Coordinates of C-alpha atoms and ligand atoms in Angstrom, one line a residue:
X45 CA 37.2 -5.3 -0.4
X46 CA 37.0 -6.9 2.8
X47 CA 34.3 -5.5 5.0
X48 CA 36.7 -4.3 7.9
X49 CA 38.7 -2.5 5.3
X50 CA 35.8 -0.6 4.0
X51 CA 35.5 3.2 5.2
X52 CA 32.9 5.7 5.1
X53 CA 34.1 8.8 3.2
X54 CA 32.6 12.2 2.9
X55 CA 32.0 13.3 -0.6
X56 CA 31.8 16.7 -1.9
X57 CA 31.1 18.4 -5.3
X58 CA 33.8 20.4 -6.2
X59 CA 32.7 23.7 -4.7
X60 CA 31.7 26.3 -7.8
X61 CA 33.7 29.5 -8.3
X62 CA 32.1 32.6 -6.3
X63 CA 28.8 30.5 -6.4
X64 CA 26.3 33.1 -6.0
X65 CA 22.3 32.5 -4.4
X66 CA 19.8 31.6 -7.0
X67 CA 16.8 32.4 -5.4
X68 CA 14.6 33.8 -3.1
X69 CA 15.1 37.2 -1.0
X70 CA 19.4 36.6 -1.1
X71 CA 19.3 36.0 -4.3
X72 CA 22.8 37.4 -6.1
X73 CA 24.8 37.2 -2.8
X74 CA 27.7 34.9 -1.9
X75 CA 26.5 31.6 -0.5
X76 CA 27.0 31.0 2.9
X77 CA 29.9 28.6 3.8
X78 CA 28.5 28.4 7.7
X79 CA 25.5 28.4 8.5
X80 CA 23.5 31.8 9.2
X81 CA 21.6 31.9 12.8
X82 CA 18.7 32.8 11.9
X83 CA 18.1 30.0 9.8
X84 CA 20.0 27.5 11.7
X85 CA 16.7 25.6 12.9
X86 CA 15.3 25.6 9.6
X87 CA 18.4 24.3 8.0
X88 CA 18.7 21.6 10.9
X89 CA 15.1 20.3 10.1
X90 CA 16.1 19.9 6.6
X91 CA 19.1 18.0 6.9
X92 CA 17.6 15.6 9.7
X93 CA 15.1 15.1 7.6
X94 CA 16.9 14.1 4.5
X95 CA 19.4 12.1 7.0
X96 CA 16.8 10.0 8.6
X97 CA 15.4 8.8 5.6
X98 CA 19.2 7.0 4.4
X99 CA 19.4 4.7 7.5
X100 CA 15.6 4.0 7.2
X101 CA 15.9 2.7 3.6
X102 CA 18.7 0.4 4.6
X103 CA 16.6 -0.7 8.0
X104 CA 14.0 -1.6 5.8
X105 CA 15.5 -3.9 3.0
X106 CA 17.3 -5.7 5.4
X107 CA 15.3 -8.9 4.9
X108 CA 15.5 -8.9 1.0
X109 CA 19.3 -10.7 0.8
X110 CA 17.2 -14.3 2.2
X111 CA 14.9 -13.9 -0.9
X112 CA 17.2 -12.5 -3.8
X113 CA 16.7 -13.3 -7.5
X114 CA 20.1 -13.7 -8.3
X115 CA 23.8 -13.0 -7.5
X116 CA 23.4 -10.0 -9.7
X117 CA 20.2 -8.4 -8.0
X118 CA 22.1 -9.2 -4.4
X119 CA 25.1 -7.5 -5.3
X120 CA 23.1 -4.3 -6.4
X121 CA 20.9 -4.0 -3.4
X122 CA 24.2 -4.3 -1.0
X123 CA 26.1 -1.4 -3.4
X124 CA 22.7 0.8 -2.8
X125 CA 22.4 0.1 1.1
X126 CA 26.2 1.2 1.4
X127 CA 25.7 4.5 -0.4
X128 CA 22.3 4.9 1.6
X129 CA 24.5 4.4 4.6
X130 CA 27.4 7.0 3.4
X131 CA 24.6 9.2 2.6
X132 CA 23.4 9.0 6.2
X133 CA 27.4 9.8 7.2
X134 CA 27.1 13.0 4.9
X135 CA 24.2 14.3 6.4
X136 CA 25.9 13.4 10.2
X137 CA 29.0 14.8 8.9
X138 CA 27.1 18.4 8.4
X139 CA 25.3 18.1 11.5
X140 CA 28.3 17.6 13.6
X141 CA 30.7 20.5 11.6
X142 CA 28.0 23.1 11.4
X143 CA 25.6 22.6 13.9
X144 CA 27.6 22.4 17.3
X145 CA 26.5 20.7 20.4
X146 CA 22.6 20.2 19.0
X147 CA 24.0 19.1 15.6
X148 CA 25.4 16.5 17.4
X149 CA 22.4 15.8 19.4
X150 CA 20.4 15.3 16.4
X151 CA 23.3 13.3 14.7
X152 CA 22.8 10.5 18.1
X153 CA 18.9 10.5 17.4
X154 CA 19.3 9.8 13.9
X155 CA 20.6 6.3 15.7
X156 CA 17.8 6.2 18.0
X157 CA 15.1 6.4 15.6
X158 CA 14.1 3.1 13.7
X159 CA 11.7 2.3 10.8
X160 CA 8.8 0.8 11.9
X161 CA 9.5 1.0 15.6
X162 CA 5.9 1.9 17.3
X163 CA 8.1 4.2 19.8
X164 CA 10.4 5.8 17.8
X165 CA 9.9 5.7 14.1
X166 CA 11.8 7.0 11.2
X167 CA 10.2 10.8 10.6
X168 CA 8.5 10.4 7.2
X169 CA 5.6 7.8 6.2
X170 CA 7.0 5.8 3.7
X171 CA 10.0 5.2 5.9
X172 CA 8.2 3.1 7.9
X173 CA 6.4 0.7 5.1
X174 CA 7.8 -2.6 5.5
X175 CA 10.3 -3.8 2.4
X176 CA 9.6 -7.8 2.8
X177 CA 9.9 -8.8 -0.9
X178 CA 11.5 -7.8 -4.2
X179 CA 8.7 -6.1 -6.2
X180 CA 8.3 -3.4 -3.1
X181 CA 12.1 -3.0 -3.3
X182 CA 11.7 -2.6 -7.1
X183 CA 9.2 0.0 -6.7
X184 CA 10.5 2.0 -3.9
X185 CA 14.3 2.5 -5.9
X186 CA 11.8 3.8 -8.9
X187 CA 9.5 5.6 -7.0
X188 CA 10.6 6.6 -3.3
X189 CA 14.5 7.1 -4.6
X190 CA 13.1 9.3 -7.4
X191 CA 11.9 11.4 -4.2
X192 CA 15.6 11.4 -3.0
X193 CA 16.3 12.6 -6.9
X194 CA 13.7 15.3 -6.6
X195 CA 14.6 16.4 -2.6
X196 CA 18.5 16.4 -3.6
X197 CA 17.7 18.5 -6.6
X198 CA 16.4 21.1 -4.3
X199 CA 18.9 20.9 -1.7
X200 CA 21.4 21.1 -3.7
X201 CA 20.1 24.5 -5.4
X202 CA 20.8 25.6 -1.2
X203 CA 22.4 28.8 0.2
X204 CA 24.4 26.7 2.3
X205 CA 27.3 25.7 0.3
X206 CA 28.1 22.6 2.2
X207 CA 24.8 21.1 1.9
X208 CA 24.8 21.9 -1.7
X209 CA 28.2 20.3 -2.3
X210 CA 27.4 17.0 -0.5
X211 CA 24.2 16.6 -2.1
X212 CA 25.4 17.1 -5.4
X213 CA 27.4 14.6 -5.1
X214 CA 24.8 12.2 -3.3
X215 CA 22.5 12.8 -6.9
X216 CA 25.3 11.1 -9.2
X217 CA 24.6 7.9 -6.5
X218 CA 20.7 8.5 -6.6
X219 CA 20.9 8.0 -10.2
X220 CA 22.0 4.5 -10.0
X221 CA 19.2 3.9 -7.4
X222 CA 16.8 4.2 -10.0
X223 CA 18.1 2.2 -12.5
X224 CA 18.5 -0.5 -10.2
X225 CA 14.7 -0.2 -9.6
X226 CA 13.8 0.4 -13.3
X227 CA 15.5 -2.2 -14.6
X228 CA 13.7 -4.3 -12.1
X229 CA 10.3 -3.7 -12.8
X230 CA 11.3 -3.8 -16.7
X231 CA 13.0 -7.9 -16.1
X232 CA 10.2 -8.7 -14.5
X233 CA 7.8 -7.3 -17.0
X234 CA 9.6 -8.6 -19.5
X235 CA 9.3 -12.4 -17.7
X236 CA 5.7 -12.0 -17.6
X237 CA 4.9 -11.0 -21.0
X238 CA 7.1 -14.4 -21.5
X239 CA 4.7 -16.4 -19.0
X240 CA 1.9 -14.6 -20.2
X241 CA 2.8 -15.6 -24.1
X242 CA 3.4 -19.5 -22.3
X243 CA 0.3 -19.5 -20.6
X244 CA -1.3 -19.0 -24.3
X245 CA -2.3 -15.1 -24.1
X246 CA -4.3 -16.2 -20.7
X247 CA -2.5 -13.3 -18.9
X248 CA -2.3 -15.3 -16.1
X249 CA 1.5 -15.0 -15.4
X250 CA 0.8 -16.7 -11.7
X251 CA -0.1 -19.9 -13.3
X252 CA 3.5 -20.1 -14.2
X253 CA 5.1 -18.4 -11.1
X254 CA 5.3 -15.4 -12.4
X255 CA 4.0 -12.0 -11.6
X256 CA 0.8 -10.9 -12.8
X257 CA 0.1 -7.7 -14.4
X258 CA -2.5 -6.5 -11.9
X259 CA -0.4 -7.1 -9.3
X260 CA 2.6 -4.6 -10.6
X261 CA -0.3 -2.1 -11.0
X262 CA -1.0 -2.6 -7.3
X263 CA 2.1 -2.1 -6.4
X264 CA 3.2 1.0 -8.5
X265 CA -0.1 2.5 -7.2
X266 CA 1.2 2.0 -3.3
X267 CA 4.9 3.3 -3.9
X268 CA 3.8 5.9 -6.4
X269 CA 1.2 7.4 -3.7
X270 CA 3.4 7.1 -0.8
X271 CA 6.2 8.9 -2.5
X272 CA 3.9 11.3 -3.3
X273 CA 3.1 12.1 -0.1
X274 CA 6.8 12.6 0.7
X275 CA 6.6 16.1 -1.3
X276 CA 4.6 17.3 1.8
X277 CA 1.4 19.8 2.1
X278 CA 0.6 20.8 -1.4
X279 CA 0.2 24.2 0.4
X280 CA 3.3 25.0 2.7
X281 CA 4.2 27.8 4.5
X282 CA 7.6 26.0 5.5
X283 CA 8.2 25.6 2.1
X284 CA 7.8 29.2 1.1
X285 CA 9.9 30.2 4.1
X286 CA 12.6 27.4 3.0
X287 CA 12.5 29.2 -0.2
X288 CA 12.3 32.8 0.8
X289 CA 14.9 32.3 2.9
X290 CA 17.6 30.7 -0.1
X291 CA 17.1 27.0 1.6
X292 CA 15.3 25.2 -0.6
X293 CA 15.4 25.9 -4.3
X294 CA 13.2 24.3 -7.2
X295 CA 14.4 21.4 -9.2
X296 CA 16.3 23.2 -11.3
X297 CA 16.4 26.4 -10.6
X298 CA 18.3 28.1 -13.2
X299 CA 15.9 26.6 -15.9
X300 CA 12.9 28.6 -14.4
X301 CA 13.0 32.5 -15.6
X302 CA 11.3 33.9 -12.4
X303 CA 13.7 33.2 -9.3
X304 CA 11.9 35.7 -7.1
X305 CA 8.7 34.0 -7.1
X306 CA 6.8 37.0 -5.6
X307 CA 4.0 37.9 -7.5
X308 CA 3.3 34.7 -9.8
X309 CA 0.8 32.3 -8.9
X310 CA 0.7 28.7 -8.9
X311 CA -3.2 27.1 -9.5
X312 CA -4.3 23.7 -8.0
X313 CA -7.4 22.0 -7.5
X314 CA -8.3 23.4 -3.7
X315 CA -10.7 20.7 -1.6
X316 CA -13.1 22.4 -0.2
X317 CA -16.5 21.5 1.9
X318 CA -15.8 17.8 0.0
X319 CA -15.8 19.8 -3.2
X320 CA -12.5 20.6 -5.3
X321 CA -12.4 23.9 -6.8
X322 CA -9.7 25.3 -9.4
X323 CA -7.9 28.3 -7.4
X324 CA -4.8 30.6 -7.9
X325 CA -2.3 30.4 -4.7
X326 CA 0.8 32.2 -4.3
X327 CA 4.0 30.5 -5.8
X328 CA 6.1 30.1 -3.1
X329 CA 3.4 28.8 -1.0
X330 CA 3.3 25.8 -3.8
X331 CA 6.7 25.3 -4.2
X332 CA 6.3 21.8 -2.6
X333 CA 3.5 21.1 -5.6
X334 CA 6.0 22.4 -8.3
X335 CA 8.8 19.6 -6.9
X336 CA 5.6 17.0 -7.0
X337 CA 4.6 18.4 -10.6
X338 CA 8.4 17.7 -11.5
X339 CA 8.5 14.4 -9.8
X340 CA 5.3 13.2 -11.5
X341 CA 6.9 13.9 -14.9
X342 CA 9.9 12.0 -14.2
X343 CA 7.7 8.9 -13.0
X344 CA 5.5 8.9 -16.0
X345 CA 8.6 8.6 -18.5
X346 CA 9.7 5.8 -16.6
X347 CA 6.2 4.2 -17.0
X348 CA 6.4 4.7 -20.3
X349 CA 9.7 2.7 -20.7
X350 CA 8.0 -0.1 -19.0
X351 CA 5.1 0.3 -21.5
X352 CA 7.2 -0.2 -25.1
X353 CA 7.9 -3.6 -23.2
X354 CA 3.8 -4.7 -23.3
X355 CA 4.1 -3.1 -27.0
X356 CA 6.9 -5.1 -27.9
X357 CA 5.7 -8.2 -26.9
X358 CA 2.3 -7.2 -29.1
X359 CA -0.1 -6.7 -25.2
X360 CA -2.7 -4.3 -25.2
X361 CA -2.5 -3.7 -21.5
X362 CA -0.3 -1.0 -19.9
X363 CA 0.9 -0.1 -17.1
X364 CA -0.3 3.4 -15.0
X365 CA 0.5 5.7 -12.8
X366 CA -2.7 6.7 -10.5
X367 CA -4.0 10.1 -10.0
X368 CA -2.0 12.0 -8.0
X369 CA -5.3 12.4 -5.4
X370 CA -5.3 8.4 -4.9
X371 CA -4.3 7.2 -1.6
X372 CA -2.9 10.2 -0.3
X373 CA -1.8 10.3 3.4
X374 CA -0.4 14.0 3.3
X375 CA -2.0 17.0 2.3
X376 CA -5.3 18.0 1.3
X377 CA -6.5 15.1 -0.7
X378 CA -5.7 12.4 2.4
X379 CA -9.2 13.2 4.1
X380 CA -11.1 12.0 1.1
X381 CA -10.7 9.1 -0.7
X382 CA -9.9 8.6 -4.5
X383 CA -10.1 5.7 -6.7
X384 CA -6.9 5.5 -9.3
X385 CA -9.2 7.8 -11.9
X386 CA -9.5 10.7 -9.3
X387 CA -12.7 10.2 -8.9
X388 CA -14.4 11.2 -5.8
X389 CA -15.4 7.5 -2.9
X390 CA -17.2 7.2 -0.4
X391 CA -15.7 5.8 2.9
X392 CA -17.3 2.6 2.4
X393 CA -17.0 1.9 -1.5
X394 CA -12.8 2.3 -0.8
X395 CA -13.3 0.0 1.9
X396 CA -14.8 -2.4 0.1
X397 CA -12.7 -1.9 -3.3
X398 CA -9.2 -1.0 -2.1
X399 CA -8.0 -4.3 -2.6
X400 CA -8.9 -3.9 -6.2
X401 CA -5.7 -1.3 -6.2
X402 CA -3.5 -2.0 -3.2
X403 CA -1.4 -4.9 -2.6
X404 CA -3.7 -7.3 -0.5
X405 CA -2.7 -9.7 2.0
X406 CA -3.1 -12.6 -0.5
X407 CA -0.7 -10.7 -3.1
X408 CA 2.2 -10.5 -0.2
X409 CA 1.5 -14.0 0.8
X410 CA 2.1 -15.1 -2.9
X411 CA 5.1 -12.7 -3.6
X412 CA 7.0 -14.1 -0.8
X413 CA 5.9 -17.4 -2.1
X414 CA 7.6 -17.2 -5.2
X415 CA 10.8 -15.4 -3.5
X416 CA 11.1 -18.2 -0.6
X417 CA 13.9 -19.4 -1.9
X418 CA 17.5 -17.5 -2.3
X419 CA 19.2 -17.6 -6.0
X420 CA 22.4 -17.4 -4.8
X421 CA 24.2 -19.2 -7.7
X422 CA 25.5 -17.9 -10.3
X423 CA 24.2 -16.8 -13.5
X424 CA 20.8 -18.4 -12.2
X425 CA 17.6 -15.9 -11.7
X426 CA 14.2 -17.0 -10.0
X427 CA 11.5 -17.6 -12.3
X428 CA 9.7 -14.6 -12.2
X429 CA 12.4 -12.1 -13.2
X430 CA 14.8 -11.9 -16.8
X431 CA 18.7 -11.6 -16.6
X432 CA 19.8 -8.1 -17.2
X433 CA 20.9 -7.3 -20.6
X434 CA 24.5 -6.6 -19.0
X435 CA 26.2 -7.4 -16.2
X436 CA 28.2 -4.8 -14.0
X437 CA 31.5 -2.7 -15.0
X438 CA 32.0 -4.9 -18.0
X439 CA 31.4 -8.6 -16.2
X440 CA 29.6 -11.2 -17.6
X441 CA 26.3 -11.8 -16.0
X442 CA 27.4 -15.3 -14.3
X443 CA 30.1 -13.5 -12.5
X444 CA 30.2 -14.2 -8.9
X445 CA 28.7 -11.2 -7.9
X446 CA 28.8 -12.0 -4.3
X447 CA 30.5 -14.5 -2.7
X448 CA 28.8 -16.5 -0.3
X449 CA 31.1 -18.5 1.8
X450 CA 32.3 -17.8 5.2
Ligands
LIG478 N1 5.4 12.0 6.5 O1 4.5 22.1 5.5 P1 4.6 20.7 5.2 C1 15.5 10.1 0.0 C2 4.9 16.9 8.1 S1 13.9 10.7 0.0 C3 5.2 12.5 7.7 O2 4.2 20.2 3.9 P2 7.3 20.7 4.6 C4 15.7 8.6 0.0 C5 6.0 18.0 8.1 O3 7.2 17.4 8.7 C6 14.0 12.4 0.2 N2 5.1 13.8 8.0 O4 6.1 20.3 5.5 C7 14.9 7.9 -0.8 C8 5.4 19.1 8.9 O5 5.5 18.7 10.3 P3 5.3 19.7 11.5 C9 14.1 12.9 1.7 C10 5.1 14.7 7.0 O6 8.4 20.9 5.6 C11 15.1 6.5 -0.8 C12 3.9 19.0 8.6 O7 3.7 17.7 8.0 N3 14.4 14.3 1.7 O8 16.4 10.9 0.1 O9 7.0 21.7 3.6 C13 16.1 5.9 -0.1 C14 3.6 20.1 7.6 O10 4.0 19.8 6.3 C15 5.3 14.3 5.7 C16 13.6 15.2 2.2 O11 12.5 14.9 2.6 C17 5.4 12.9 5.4 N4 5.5 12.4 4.2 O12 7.5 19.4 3.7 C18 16.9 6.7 0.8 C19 14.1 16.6 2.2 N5 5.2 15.4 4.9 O13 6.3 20.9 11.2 C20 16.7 8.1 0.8 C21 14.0 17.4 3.4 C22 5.1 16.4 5.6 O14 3.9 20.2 11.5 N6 12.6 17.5 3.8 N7 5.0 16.1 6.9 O15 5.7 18.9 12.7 C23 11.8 18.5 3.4 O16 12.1 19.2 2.4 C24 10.4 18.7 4.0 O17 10.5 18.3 5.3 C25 9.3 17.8 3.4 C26 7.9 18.2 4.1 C27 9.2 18.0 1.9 C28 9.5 16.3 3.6

C-alpha cells in the first residue's frame, strides 16, 4: 500500500467474558473498564512508560535503511518500525480516552521527548543507546523487544481492561520482533561459521568480512545488560504497589498458584557494605526480579538456538549470556562492577578490561565498515549475513521486498 493510504488502527483483544482480577488485594472482582482514581497516576506512569519506549525504538533505527543487508532484512525492519509506531498510537489512544485533559498532556510529551536528545530524552536507558548498525539492531529485537515480551505479559495480566486488551494484542506483534532479531543473529552466525571454515578453522571471520565471534559476544553482553536493566530495582516498592493494587501482574499469572503474594518470600543475592549476602525479601517487593528471572529464561533458550548452529558446523565455541550482575546501570548491582562470570572488579581492572566485553570503538568502526554499503537488490545479501531459509508470506527470497524507486 501506498504510504498516504496507510492508517493507524487501534487494536484490541477481544475483551474476555466477565474477566475477573487475577491478583493482588482485588483479586476475584470485575475488572475495571475506566480507570479507578485512586490509581489513576499509577496507571498513567505505566502507560507513558510503555508508550515512550515505541517511538524511541523507531527514533533510533532510523539510520539502519542506508546500511541494510538485503531487500529482505529492509522490508522487515520497516514492518517492525510501523507496528512500534501503532504501538505508540495504542498507548496515546488510552491516554487520551481514559485519562482526560493530563492524558492528553502526557500523549503531546510523548512527541516532545526524543532518544538521545541531551534535553529531553526518551524515559528509560536503553532508549537512548544509539542503533547505527545491524548487529545492535539484531540484538536489541532479541534482547530489548524480549523486554516489550516480558512488560506486555504483565500489562496485560492488568485490572484495567483496556490496557489489558490492547496489549494483548500488541504481544502477537512483539512476537514477530523477535524472530526478526533471532533469525538475525542466527544468519549471521551461520555466515561466520562459513568464513570461519574458509578462513581454515582460523576463527578469524574478519579476515573475510565477516563478523567475528568475539564480537557477537560483545554485543549480546551490551543489549542483554541493558535490557536487563529495563526490569527496574530488583527491590521495588512501586512494583509491589503496582501489584497490590491489580496493575501489574506476573508473566503469567494464572500459572503461579499463589496470587496473593502476601506472606511468601522471594531470596536474592542482597549487596551489602561491597559484600553480597543471600537474603529472604518479601515477594511483592521482588516482583520486578520474578519478571527478570522469567526474562532471563526466555534469553538463554534463544542462546541456546544460536548454539546448535556452532555444533552443527562441528565449533567448540559458544555463545553466552553474562551474569545477570555485569554491567548493570539499575539497581543494586550498578554501583559495583562485574566481569561476565559475576565476579566481583575493582574500578580500575573494568576500566582497563571492559573493552574485552563491550563493543569498543574499533568494533563500531569496523561494523559500519562492512555495512557501508546498501544491498538493495534483490535476492543479494552483504557478505557477512546468510539468506533466510524462507522468504515472507510464501515469497521467494528474491522477491522485491521493497521497492526503491521514486
Ligand atoms: N532507566 O522502583 P523502580 C518495549 C527508574 S520495552 C531509567 O525499580 P519500577 C519495547 C524508575 O522509573 C518495555 N530509569 O521502578 C521494546 C523509578 O523512577 P522514580 C517497556 C529507570 O517502576 C523494544 C526509579 O528508577 N515497558 O515495550 O518498579 C522496542 C525506581 O525504580 C529504569 C515498560 O517499561 C531504567 N531502565 O520499574 C519497542 C512497562 N528502571 O520514580 C518497545 C512499564 C527504573 O524514582 N514500566 N528506573 O522517578 C514499568 O513497569 C516500570 O516503570 C519499570 C521500572 C519496570 C520500567
Amino acid at each position: 500500500m501506498k504510504l498516504p493510504e496507510y492508517r493507524w488502527g487501534i487494536f484490541l483483544a477481544d475483551p474476555a467474558h466477565d474477566r475477573r482480577i487475577g491478583f493482588g488485594d482485588f483479586m476475584g472482582n470485575p475488572v475495571w473498564q475506566e480507570v479507578p482514581g485512586e490509581f489513576r497516576n499509577q496507571l498513567r506512569r505505566l502507560i507513558v512508560t510503555q508508550g515512550d519506549t515505541e517511538p524511541a525504538s523507531v527514533e533510533q533505527q532510523r539510520w539502519l535503511g542506508q546500511r541494510c543487508p538485503s531487500l529482505y532484512d529492509l522490508r522487515n525492519l520497516f514492518q517492525v518500525n510501523v507496528e512500534e509506531g501503532r504501538h505508540l498510537w495504542a498507548m496515546v489512544y488510552l491516554l487520551h480516552s481514559y485519562f482526560g485533559r493530563d492524558g492528553r498532556d502526557e500523549a503531546e510529551d510523548l512527541l516532545e521527548r526524543q532518544s538521545g536528545n541531551r534535553d529531553k530524552p526518551r524515559i528509560l536507558d536503553a532508549f537512548n543507546e544509539p542503533i547505527e548498525n545491524w548487529l545492535d539492531f539484531f540484538m536489541f529485537t532479541m534482547f530489548t523487544d524480549r523486554d516489550g515480551k516480558s512488560q506486555l505479559l504483565s500489562l496485560s495480566e492488568s485490572s484495567l481492561d483496556p490496557l489489558s486488551r490492547t496489549t494483548r494484542f500488541m504481544l502477537t506483534e512483539e512476537a514477530h520482533h523477535m524472530f526478526v532479531g533471532e533469525t538475525g543473529i542466527a544468519r549471521i552466525l551461520e555466515r561466520t561459521c562459513q568464513l570461519m571454515k574458509e578462513a581454515g578453522y582460523s576463527g578469524d571471520a574478519r579476515k573475510l568480512g565477516g563478523i567475528d565471534l568475539d564480537t557477537l559476544q560483545k554485543f549480546i553482553n551490551l543489549w542483554f545488560s541493558l535490557s536487563l536493566d529495563l526490569h527496574g530495582n530488583e527491590v521495588s516498592t512501586n512494583a509491589a504497589s503496582y501489584f497490590a493494587n491489580g496493575l501489574k501482574g506476573r508473566a503469567y499469572e494464572d500459572k503461579w498458584e499463589d496470587h496473593a503474594a502476601i506472606e511468601s518470600l522471594y531470596e536474592l543475592d542482597v549487596l551489602q557494605d561491597g559484600k553480597l549476602n543471600r537474603q529472604h525479601i518479601p515477594m511483592r517487593t521482588a516482583m520486578n526480579e520474578v519478571l527478570r528471572d522469567w526474562y532471563v529464561g526466555d534469553c538463554l533458550a534463544g542462546v541456546t538456538r544460536w548454539n546448535k548452529i556452532l555444533e552443527r558446523h562441528g565449533f567448540a565455541d559458544r555463545l553466552r549470556l553474562p551474569d545477570r550482575k555485569f554491567n548493570r546501570g539499575i539497581g543494586m548491582y550498578a554501583s559495583v562492577h562485574f566481569d561476565p562470570q559475576g565476579h566481583r572488579l575493582s574500578d580500575q581492572d573494568w576500566a582497563r578490561r571492559k573493552d574485552e566485553w563491550l563493543p569498543a570503538p574499533n568494533d563500531r568502526e569496523y561494523l559500519l565498515s562492512i555495512q557501508a554499503t546498501p544491498v538493495y537488490e534483490p535476492g543479494k545479501f552483504a557478505n557477512y549475513i546468510a539468506p533466510p531459509q524462507r522468504g515472507v508470506k510464501g515469497q521467494p527470497i528474491n522477491f522485491e521486498y521493497v521497492r526503491t524507486e521514486l
